Amino acid sequence: MTDTAPAAIPPTSQVTLTDGRVELALGSPPPSGPYANDDLLPVPVEKRTWTTYNFSALWVGMAHNTASWTLASGLIAVGMDWKQAVFTIALANLIVLVPMLLTGHAGPKYGIPFPVFARASFGVRGANLPAVVRALVACGWFGIQTWIGGEAIYFLAGKLIGDSWANASHIGGYAWTMWLSFALFWVLQVAIIYRGWRRSAASRTGRRPSCSSARSSCCGG
């Protein structure tokens, strides 16, 4: 027999606001039991502070970054001109945006995280599968970003320190200084994550439009 979720919250204990967002009614007891905890409970409307600008800035940051430019340069290397490469990357990001919006809509509307939303289609225990898949993808992407960041440190340090850094002895096919740079950037990212999502999100929101404008100006110049 398949697992079933705890008894649903009575309709009278939730409120639908004029803008379509749903939250628990004031004074209603939060869901409890083995399938609920502080990370999975619905977020109150007053704490859902992200606006269209915040979500747009997040998407720009995901689409307009070093990894995307690296992929575009790879397309140029296999025969595309720069216009075709940039168009391909832009189109791919727009296509990916559609399922992102569809799966992410439940968050701002109901205040629930993805693991809870996935229970509607995968079941209570089955929802662990897409959650783990997302975590594995995140680990892979974290590794890619960290390697690119480590390369930046490696090449910059090589220009400042000289051949003793750039031509260090190799371990596993790369200079040991490259592995050190990778580790340094890994520590930097973990430190940012440790500070908390809210602080990093606030920094991202203010940084993305200015970074995009600066890059566009450089390309135009």
mmCIF file of N, CA, C and O in Angstrom, residues 48-113:
data_model
loop_
_atom_site.group_PDB
_atom_site.id
_atom_site.type_symbol
_atom_site.label_atom_id
_atom_site.label_comp_id
_atom_site.label_asym_id
_atom_site.label_seq_id
_atom_site.Cartn_x
_atom_site.Cartn_y
_atom_site.Cartn_z
ATOM 1 N N ARG A 48 7.018 36.385 2.287
ATOM 2 C CA ARG A 48 7.270 36.165 0.851
ATOM 3 C C ARG A 48 7.567 37.528 0.225
ATOM 4 O O ARG A 48 6.711 38.151 -0.401
ATOM 5 N N THR A 49 8.786 37.963 0.398
ATOM 6 C CA THR A 49 9.144 39.342 0.045
ATOM 7 C C THR A 49 9.683 39.514 -1.369
ATOM 8 O O THR A 49 9.924 40.631 -1.801
ATOM 9 N N TRP A 50 9.866 38.423 -2.099
ATOM 10 C CA TRP A 50 10.410 38.551 -3.453
ATOM 11 C C TRP A 50 9.354 39.102 -4.407
ATOM 12 O O TRP A 50 8.184 38.713 -4.356
ATOM 13 N N THR A 51 9.786 39.993 -5.280
ATOM 14 C CA THR A 51 8.918 40.581 -6.298
ATOM 15 C C THR A 51 9.353 40.079 -7.674
ATOM 16 O O THR A 51 10.285 39.276 -7.800
ATOM 17 N N THR A 52 8.677 40.565 -8.720
ATOM 18 C CA THR A 52 9.065 40.199 -10.085
ATOM 19 C C THR A 52 10.517 40.574 -10.349
ATOM 20 O O THR A 52 11.260 39.852 -11.034
ATOM 21 N N TYR A 53 10.947 41.687 -9.789
ATOM 22 C CA TYR A 53 12.326 42.133 -9.964
ATOM 23 C C TYR A 53 13.311 41.107 -9.393
ATOM 24 O O TYR A 53 14.328 40.796 -10.019
ATOM 25 N N ASN A 54 13.014 40.581 -8.211
ATOM 26 C CA ASN A 54 13.903 39.606 -7.591
ATOM 27 C C ASN A 54 14.019 38.333 -8.419
ATOM 28 O O ASN A 54 15.115 37.807 -8.631
ATOM 29 N N PHE A 55 12.867 37.831 -8.894
ATOM 30 C CA PHE A 55 12.894 36.617 -9.698
ATOM 31 C C PHE A 55 13.589 36.860 -11.033
ATOM 32 O O PHE A 55 14.311 35.987 -11.535
ATOM 33 N N SER A 56 13.385 38.048 -11.611
ATOM 34 C CA SER A 56 14.054 38.376 -12.870
ATOM 35 C C SER A 56 15.562 38.460 -12.671
ATOM 36 O O SER A 56 16.342 37.985 -13.507
ATOM 37 N N ALA A 57 15.982 39.068 -11.558
ATOM 38 C CA ALA A 57 17.412 39.175 -11.269
ATOM 39 C C ALA A 57 18.032 37.799 -11.074
ATOM 40 O O ALA A 57 19.165 37.547 -11.511
ATOM 41 N N LEU A 58 17.284 36.885 -10.430
ATOM 42 C CA LEU A 58 17.783 35.520 -10.243
ATOM 43 C C LEU A 58 17.976 34.836 -11.586
ATOM 44 O O LEU A 58 19.011 34.192 -11.838
ATOM 45 N N TRP A 59 16.986 34.979 -12.485
ATOM 46 C CA TRP A 59 17.076 34.345 -13.793
ATOM 47 C C TRP A 59 18.220 34.929 -14.614
ATOM 48 O O TRP A 59 18.976 34.197 -15.273
ATOM 49 N N VAL A 60 18.389 36.245 -14.566
ATOM 50 C CA VAL A 60 19.494 36.882 -15.278
ATOM 51 C C VAL A 60 20.823 36.346 -14.768
ATOM 52 O O VAL A 60 21.740 36.069 -15.543
ATOM 53 N N GLY A 61 20.926 36.179 -13.446
ATOM 54 C CA GLY A 61 22.155 35.650 -12.879
ATOM 55 C C GLY A 61 22.437 34.223 -13.314
ATOM 56 O O GLY A 61 23.592 33.824 -13.497
ATOM 57 N N MET A 62 21.379 33.433 -13.505
ATOM 58 C CA MET A 62 21.545 32.052 -13.934
ATOM 59 C C MET A 62 21.874 31.950 -15.416
ATOM 60 O O MET A 62 22.534 30.998 -15.851
ATOM 61 N N ALA A 63 21.388 32.928 -16.202
ATOM 62 C CA ALA A 63 21.586 32.876 -17.646
ATOM 63 C C ALA A 63 22.808 33.663 -18.098
ATOM 64 O O ALA A 63 23.442 33.325 -19.103
ATOM 65 N N HIS A 64 23.140 34.712 -17.372
ATOM 66 C CA HIS A 64 24.187 35.652 -17.791
ATOM 67 C C HIS A 64 25.373 35.500 -16.849
ATOM 68 O O HIS A 64 25.556 36.291 -15.934
ATOM 69 N N ASN A 65 26.162 34.456 -17.071
ATOM 70 C CA ASN A 65 27.289 34.194 -16.182
ATOM 71 C C ASN A 65 28.462 33.611 -16.955
ATOM 72 O O ASN A 65 28.375 33.385 -18.167
ATOM 73 N N THR A 66 29.544 33.366 -16.243
ATOM 74 C CA THR A 66 30.769 32.875 -16.891
ATOM 75 C C THR A 66 30.556 31.536 -17.583
ATOM 76 O O THR A 66 31.087 31.302 -18.678
ATOM 77 N N ALA A 67 29.783 30.660 -16.960
ATOM 78 C CA ALA A 67 29.555 29.342 -17.566
ATOM 79 C C ALA A 67 28.846 29.463 -18.911
ATOM 80 O O ALA A 67 29.166 28.741 -19.867
ATOM 81 N N SER A 68 27.885 30.380 -19.018
ATOM 82 C CA SER A 68 27.178 30.579 -20.292
ATOM 83 C C SER A 68 28.117 31.106 -21.364
ATOM 84 O O SER A 68 28.074 30.677 -22.525
ATOM 85 N N TRP A 69 28.971 32.054 -20.973
ATOM 86 C CA TRP A 69 29.933 32.587 -21.943
ATOM 87 C C TRP A 69 30.950 31.515 -22.342
ATOM 88 O O TRP A 69 31.406 31.462 -23.485
ATOM 89 N N THR A 70 31.313 30.655 -21.410
ATOM 90 C CA THR A 70 32.232 29.566 -21.738
ATOM 91 C C THR A 70 31.587 28.608 -22.733
ATOM 92 O O THR A 70 32.232 28.143 -23.688
ATOM 93 N N LEU A 71 30.301 28.322 -22.536
ATOM 94 C CA LEU A 71 29.588 27.456 -23.468
ATOM 95 C C LEU A 71 29.485 28.115 -24.836
ATOM 96 O O LEU A 71 29.644 27.459 -25.872
ATOM 97 N N ALA A 72 29.229 29.428 -24.861
ATOM 98 C CA ALA A 72 29.154 30.149 -26.132
ATOM 99 C C ALA A 72 30.487 30.115 -26.862
ATOM 100 O O ALA A 72 30.539 29.946 -28.095
ATOM 101 N N SER A 73 31.579 30.259 -26.126
ATOM 102 C CA SER A 73 32.894 30.203 -26.763
ATOM 103 C C SER A 73 33.160 28.817 -27.338
ATOM 104 O O SER A 73 33.821 28.669 -28.375
ATOM 105 N N GLY A 74 32.629 27.779 -26.672
ATOM 106 C CA GLY A 74 32.763 26.427 -27.206
ATOM 107 C C GLY A 74 32.009 26.261 -28.517
ATOM 108 O O GLY A 74 32.475 25.565 -29.429
ATOM 109 N N LEU A 75 30.842 26.904 -28.627
ATOM 110 C CA LEU A 75 30.077 26.852 -29.879
ATOM 111 C C LEU A 75 30.824 27.560 -30.995
ATOM 112 O O LEU A 75 30.797 27.122 -32.155
ATOM 113 N N ILE A 76 31.488 28.663 -30.659
ATOM 114 C CA ILE A 76 32.288 29.370 -31.663
ATOM 115 C C ILE A 76 33.443 28.493 -32.120
ATOM 116 O O ILE A 76 33.804 28.448 -33.307
ATOM 117 N N ALA A 77 34.016 27.740 -31.172
ATOM 118 C CA ALA A 77 35.160 26.879 -31.498
ATOM 119 C C ALA A 77 34.773 25.758 -32.472
ATOM 120 O O ALA A 77 35.617 25.281 -33.240
ATOM 121 N N VAL A 78 33.501 25.344 -32.465
ATOM 122 C CA VAL A 78 33.080 24.263 -33.366
ATOM 123 C C VAL A 78 32.475 24.779 -34.663
ATOM 124 O O VAL A 78 31.940 23.997 -35.454
ATOM 125 N N GLY A 79 32.525 26.116 -34.885
ATOM 126 C CA GLY A 79 32.126 26.634 -36.198
ATOM 127 C C GLY A 79 31.094 27.751 -36.225
ATOM 128 O O GLY A 79 30.897 28.369 -37.270
ATOM 129 N N MET A 80 30.405 28.027 -35.144
ATOM 130 C CA MET A 80 29.422 29.115 -35.141
ATOM 131 C C MET A 80 30.119 30.464 -35.087
ATOM 132 O O MET A 80 31.241 30.570 -34.579
ATOM 133 N N ASP A 81 29.462 31.515 -35.625
ATOM 134 C CA ASP A 81 29.978 32.854 -35.376
ATOM 135 C C ASP A 81 29.402 33.342 -34.051
ATOM 136 O O ASP A 81 28.551 32.689 -33.447
ATOM 137 N N TRP A 82 29.856 34.496 -33.556
ATOM 138 C CA TRP A 82 29.475 34.915 -32.212
ATOM 139 C C TRP A 82 27.988 35.207 -32.104
ATOM 140 O O TRP A 82 27.374 34.966 -31.057
ATOM 141 N N LYS A 83 27.367 35.682 -33.190
ATOM 142 C CA LYS A 83 25.931 35.971 -33.146
ATOM 143 C C LYS A 83 25.124 34.690 -32.986
ATOM 144 O O LYS A 83 24.165 34.629 -32.211
ATOM 145 N N GLN A 84 25.503 33.658 -33.729
ATOM 146 C CA GLN A 84 24.810 32.373 -33.621
ATOM 147 C C GLN A 84 24.989 31.768 -32.239
ATOM 148 O O GLN A 84 24.043 31.209 -31.661
ATOM 149 N N ALA A 85 26.193 31.879 -31.700
ATOM 150 C CA ALA A 85 26.469 31.302 -30.387
ATOM 151 C C ALA A 85 25.658 32.004 -29.307
ATOM 152 O O ALA A 85 25.024 31.351 -28.460
ATOM 153 N N VAL A 86 25.665 33.337 -29.323
ATOM 154 C CA VAL A 86 24.910 34.087 -28.315
ATOM 155 C C VAL A 86 23.418 33.823 -28.463
ATOM 156 O O VAL A 86 22.696 33.648 -27.466
ATOM 157 N N PHE A 87 22.924 33.770 -29.706
ATOM 158 C CA PHE A 87 21.501 33.490 -29.937
ATOM 159 C C PHE A 87 21.126 32.111 -29.418
ATOM 160 O O PHE A 87 20.069 31.922 -28.803
ATOM 161 N N THR A 88 21.985 31.116 -29.655
ATOM 162 C CA THR A 88 21.710 29.751 -29.192
ATOM 163 C C THR A 88 21.615 29.688 -27.672
ATOM 164 O O THR A 88 20.698 29.067 -27.123
ATOM 165 N N ILE A 89 22.564 30.346 -26.994
ATOM 166 C CA ILE A 89 22.544 30.349 -25.530
ATOM 167 C C ILE A 89 21.317 31.077 -25.008
ATOM 168 O O ILE A 89 20.658 30.621 -24.058
ATOM 169 N N ALA A 90 20.990 32.219 -25.614
ATOM 170 C CA ALA A 90 19.821 32.991 -25.178
ATOM 171 C C ALA A 90 18.535 32.189 -25.385
ATOM 172 O O ALA A 90 17.657 32.155 -24.505
ATOM 173 N N LEU A 91 18.407 31.544 -26.548
ATOM 174 C CA LEU A 91 17.209 30.744 -26.834
ATOM 175 C C LEU A 91 17.089 29.581 -25.855
ATOM 176 O O LEU A 91 15.991 29.288 -25.355
ATOM 177 N N ALA A 92 18.198 28.915 -25.561
ATOM 178 C CA ALA A 92 18.169 27.791 -24.626
ATOM 179 C C ALA A 92 17.718 28.249 -23.242
ATOM 180 O O ALA A 92 16.924 27.558 -22.587
ATOM 181 N N ASN A 93 18.194 29.406 -22.804
ATOM 182 C CA ASN A 93 17.796 29.907 -21.496
ATOM 183 C C ASN A 93 16.321 30.290 -21.463
ATOM 184 O O ASN A 93 15.654 30.124 -20.437
ATOM 185 N N LEU A 94 15.798 30.789 -22.571
ATOM 186 C CA LEU A 94 14.367 31.121 -22.632
ATOM 187 C C LEU A 94 13.515 29.848 -22.607
ATOM 188 O O LEU A 94 12.448 29.816 -21.987
ATOM 189 N N ILE A 95 13.978 28.798 -23.297
ATOM 190 C CA ILE A 95 13.242 27.538 -23.301
ATOM 191 C C ILE A 95 13.220 26.938 -21.896
ATOM 192 O O ILE A 95 12.176 26.460 -21.412
ATOM 193 N N VAL A 96 14.360 26.953 -21.230
ATOM 194 C CA VAL A 96 14.437 26.400 -19.877
ATOM 195 C C VAL A 96 13.606 27.224 -18.895
ATOM 196 O O VAL A 96 13.105 26.701 -17.894
ATOM 197 N N LEU A 97 13.421 28.511 -19.199
ATOM 198 C CA LEU A 97 12.662 29.379 -18.306
ATOM 199 C C LEU A 97 11.210 28.913 -18.144
ATOM 200 O O LEU A 97 10.622 29.060 -17.067
ATOM 201 N N VAL A 98 10.638 28.340 -19.206
ATOM 202 C CA VAL A 98 9.222 27.938 -19.165
ATOM 203 C C VAL A 98 8.962 26.885 -18.086
ATOM 204 O O VAL A 98 8.110 27.092 -17.201
ATOM 205 N N PRO A 99 9.654 25.735 -18.073
ATOM 206 C CA PRO A 99 9.408 24.774 -16.985
ATOM 207 C C PRO A 99 9.819 25.315 -15.620
ATOM 208 O O PRO A 99 9.242 24.920 -14.598
ATOM 209 N N MET A 100 10.810 26.205 -15.591
ATOM 210 C CA MET A 100 11.189 26.805 -14.315
ATOM 211 C C MET A 100 10.031 27.598 -13.724
ATOM 212 O O MET A 100 9.737 27.515 -12.524
ATOM 213 N N LEU A 101 9.358 28.375 -14.580
ATOM 214 C CA LEU A 101 8.212 29.166 -14.107
ATOM 215 C C LEU A 101 7.053 28.272 -13.692
ATOM 216 O O LEU A 101 6.376 28.534 -12.693
ATOM 217 N N LEU A 102 6.829 27.202 -14.453
ATOM 218 C CA LEU A 102 5.710 26.307 -14.150
ATOM 219 C C LEU A 102 5.918 25.578 -12.828
ATOM 220 O O LEU A 102 4.989 25.461 -12.014
ATOM 221 N N THR A 103 7.130 25.081 -12.596
ATOM 222 C CA THR A 103 7.381 24.353 -11.358
ATOM 223 C C THR A 103 7.589 25.292 -10.172
ATOM 224 O O THR A 103 7.366 24.902 -9.024
ATOM 225 N N GLY A 104 8.011 26.513 -10.446
ATOM 226 C CA GLY A 104 8.258 27.451 -9.356
ATOM 227 C C GLY A 104 7.053 28.263 -8.933
ATOM 228 O O GLY A 104 7.086 28.940 -7.905
ATOM 229 N N HIS A 105 5.961 28.186 -9.702
ATOM 230 C CA HIS A 105 4.779 29.003 -9.399
ATOM 231 C C HIS A 105 4.180 28.688 -8.039
ATOM 232 O O HIS A 105 3.662 29.575 -7.353
ATOM 233 N N ALA A 106 4.243 27.428 -7.642
ATOM 234 C CA ALA A 106 3.647 27.022 -6.363
ATOM 235 C C ALA A 106 4.331 27.691 -5.183
ATOM 236 O O ALA A 106 3.713 27.885 -4.133
ATOM 237 N N GLY A 107 5.606 28.035 -5.340
ATOM 238 C CA GLY A 107 6.340 28.655 -4.235
ATOM 239 C C GLY A 107 5.753 29.981 -3.792
ATOM 240 O O GLY A 107 5.311 30.122 -2.644
ATOM 241 N N PRO A 108 5.727 30.980 -4.679
ATOM 242 C CA PRO A 108 5.171 32.270 -4.270
ATOM 243 C C PRO A 108 3.660 32.239 -4.018
ATOM 244 O O PRO A 108 3.152 33.042 -3.234
ATOM 245 N N LYS A 109 2.930 31.310 -4.657
ATOM 246 C CA LYS A 109 1.476 31.271 -4.462
ATOM 247 C C LYS A 109 1.092 30.611 -3.140
ATOM 248 O O LYS A 109 0.266 31.141 -2.391
ATOM 249 N N TYR A 110 1.690 29.464 -2.841
ATOM 250 C CA TYR A 110 1.325 28.712 -1.641
ATOM 251 C C TYR A 110 2.381 28.783 -0.541
ATOM 252 O O TYR A 110 2.132 28.334 0.583
ATOM 253 N N GLY A 111 3.551 29.291 -0.856
ATOM 254 C CA GLY A 111 4.597 29.399 0.154
ATOM 255 C C GLY A 111 5.231 28.077 0.512
ATOM 256 O O GLY A 111 5.783 27.924 1.600
ATOM 257 N N ILE A 112 5.177 27.107 -0.407
ATOM 258 C CA ILE A 112 5.725 25.779 -0.120
ATOM 259 C C ILE A 112 6.994 25.556 -0.940
ATOM 260 O O ILE A 112 7.120 26.045 -2.060
ATOM 261 N N PRO A 113 7.948 24.785 -0.406
ATOM 262 C CA PRO A 113 9.162 24.468 -1.157
ATOM 263 C C PRO A 113 8.918 23.355 -2.162
ATOM 264 O O PRO A 113 7.884 22.673 -2.132
#
